[in-house]
PDB file of C-alpha atoms in Angstrom:
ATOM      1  CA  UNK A 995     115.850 104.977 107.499  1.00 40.00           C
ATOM      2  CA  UNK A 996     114.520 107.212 110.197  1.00 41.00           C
ATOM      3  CA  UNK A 997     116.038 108.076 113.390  1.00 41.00           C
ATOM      4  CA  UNK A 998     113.012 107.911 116.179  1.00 48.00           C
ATOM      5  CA  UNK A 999     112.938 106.189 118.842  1.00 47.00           C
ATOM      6  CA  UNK A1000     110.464 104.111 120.492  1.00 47.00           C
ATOM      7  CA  UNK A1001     111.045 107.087 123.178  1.00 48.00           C
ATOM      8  CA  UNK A1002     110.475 109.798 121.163  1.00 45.00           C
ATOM      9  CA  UNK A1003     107.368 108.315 119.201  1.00 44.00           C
ATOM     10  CA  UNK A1004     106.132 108.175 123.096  1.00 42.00           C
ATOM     11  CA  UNK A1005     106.797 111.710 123.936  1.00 38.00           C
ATOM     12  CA  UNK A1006     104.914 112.578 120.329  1.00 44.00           C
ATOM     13  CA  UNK A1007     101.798 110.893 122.376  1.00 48.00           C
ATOM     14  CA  UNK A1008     101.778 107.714 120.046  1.00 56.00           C
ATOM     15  CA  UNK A1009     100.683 104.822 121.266  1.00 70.00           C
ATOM     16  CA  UNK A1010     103.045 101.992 122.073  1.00 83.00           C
ATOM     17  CA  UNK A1011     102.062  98.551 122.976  1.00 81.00           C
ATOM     18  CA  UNK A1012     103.337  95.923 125.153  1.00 88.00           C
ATOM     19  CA  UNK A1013     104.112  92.339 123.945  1.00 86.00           C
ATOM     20  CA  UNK A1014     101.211  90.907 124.887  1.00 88.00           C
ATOM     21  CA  UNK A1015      98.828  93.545 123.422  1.00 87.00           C
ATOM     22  CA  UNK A1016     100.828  92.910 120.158  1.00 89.00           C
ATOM     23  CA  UNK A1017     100.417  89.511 120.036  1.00 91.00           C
ATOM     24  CA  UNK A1018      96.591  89.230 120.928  1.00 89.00           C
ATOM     25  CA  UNK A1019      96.005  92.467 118.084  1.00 90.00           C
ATOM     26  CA  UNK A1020      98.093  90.205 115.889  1.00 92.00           C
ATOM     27  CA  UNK A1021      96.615  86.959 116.006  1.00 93.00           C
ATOM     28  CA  UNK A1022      93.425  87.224 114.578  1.00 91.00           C
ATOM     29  CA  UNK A1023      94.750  89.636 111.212  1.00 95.00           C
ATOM     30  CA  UNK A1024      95.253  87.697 107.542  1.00 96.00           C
ATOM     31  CA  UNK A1025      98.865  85.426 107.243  1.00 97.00           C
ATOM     32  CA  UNK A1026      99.628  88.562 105.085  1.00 97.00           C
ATOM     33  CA  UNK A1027      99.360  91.425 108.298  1.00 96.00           C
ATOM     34  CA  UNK A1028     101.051  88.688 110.130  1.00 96.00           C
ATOM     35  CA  UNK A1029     104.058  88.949 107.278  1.00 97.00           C
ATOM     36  CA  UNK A1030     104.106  92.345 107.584  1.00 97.00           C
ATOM     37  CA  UNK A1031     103.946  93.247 110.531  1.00 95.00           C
ATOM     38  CA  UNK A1032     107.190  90.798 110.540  1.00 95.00           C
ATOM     39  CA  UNK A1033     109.325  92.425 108.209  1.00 96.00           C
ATOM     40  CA  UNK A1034     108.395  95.630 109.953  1.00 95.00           C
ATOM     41  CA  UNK A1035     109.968  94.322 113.415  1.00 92.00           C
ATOM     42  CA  UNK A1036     113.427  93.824 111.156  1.00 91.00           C
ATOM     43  CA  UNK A1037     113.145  96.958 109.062  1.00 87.00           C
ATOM     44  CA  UNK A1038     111.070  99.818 109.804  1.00 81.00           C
ATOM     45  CA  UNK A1039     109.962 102.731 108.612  1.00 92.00           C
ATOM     46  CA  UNK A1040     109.552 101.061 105.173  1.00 95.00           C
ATOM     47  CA  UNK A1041     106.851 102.410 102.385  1.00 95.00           C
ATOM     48  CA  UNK A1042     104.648 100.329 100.623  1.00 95.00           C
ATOM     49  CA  UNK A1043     106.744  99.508  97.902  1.00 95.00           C
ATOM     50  CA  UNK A1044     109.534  98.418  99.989  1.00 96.00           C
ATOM     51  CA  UNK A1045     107.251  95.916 102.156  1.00 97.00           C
ATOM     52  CA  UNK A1046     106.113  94.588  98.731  1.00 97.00           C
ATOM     53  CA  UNK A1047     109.620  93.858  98.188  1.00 97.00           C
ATOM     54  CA  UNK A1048     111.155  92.672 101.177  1.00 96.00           C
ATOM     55  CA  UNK A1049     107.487  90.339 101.819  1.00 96.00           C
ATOM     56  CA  UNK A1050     107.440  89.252  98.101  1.00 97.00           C
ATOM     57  CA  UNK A1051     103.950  89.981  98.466  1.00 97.00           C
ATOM     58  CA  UNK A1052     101.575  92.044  95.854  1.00 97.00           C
ATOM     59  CA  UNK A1053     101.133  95.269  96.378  1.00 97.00           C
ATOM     60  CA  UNK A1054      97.516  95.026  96.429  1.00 97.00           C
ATOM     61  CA  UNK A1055      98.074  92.621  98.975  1.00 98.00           C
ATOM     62  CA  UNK A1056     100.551  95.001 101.387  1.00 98.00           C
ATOM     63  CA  UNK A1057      97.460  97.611 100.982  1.00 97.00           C
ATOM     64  CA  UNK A1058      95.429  95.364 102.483  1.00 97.00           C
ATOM     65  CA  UNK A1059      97.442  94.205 105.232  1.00 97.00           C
ATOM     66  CA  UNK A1060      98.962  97.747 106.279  1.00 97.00           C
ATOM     67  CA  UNK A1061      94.718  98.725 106.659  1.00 96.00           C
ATOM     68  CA  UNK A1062      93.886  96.053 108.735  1.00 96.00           C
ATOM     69  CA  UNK A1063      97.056  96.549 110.830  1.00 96.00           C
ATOM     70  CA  UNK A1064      95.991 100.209 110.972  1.00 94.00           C
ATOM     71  CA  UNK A1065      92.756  99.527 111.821  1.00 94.00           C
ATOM     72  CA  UNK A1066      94.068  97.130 114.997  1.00 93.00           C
ATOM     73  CA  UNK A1067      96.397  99.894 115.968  1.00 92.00           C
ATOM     74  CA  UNK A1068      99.421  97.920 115.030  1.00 92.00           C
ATOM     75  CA  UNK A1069     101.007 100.075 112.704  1.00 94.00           C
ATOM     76  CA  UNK A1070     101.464 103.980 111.947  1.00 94.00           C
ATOM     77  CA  UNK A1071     102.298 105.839 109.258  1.00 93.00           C
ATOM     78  CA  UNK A1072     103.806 108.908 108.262  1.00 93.00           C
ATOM     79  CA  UNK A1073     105.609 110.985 105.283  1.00 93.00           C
ATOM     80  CA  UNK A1074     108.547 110.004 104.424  1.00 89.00           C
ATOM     81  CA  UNK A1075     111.596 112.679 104.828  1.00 90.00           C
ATOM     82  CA  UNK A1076     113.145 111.658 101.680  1.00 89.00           C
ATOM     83  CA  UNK A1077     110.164 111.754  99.828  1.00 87.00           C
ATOM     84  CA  UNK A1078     107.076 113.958 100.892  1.00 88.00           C
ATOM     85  CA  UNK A1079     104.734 112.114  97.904  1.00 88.00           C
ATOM     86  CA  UNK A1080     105.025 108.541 100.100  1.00 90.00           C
ATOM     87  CA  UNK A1081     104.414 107.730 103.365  1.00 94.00           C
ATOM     88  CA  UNK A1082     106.605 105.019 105.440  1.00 95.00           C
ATOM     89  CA  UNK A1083     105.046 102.248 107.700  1.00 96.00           C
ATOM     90  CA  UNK A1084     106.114 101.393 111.657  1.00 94.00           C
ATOM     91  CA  UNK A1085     105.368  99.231 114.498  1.00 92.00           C
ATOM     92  CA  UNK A1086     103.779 100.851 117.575  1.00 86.00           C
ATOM     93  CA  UNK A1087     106.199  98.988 119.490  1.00 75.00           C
TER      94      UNK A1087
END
């Protein structure tokens, strides 16, 4: 999927956070952020749709979850290279 480094997404001034920060973010978020955010650590970037599938959660359900791990500074976002019209989710990790 995409090439970047935890390095590189550094250098691009994106925040990465340690372990610990993680897991204190994490543990007050919805079982479904929680799933997530897990299949993310495995496989990431992924879009929406792909979460959906790999989480065998609705995809009204992965909306939800990817905004309140956004809003916790958990996850990022950006366009996808293969497709412009989606945009592909990843840990700050």
């Amino acid at each position: 999927m995409s090439t970047s480094t935890a390095d590189e997404r550094a250098r691009a001034g994106e925040t990465l956070l340690t372990d610990e920060e993680y897991r204190e973010r994490l543990i007050e978020l919805p079982p479904s952020a929680k799933l997530v955010a897990k299949v993310l650590e495995s496989d990431s970037p992924l879009s929406q749709g792909q979460l959906a599938e790999e989480s065998l959660l609705p995809d009204r359900t992965v909306r939800y979850a990817l905004n309140r791990l956004e809003e916790v500074g958990i996850v990022g976002s950006r366009y996808s290279f293969r497709d412009a019209r989606k945009q592909v989710y990843y840990l700050h990790r």
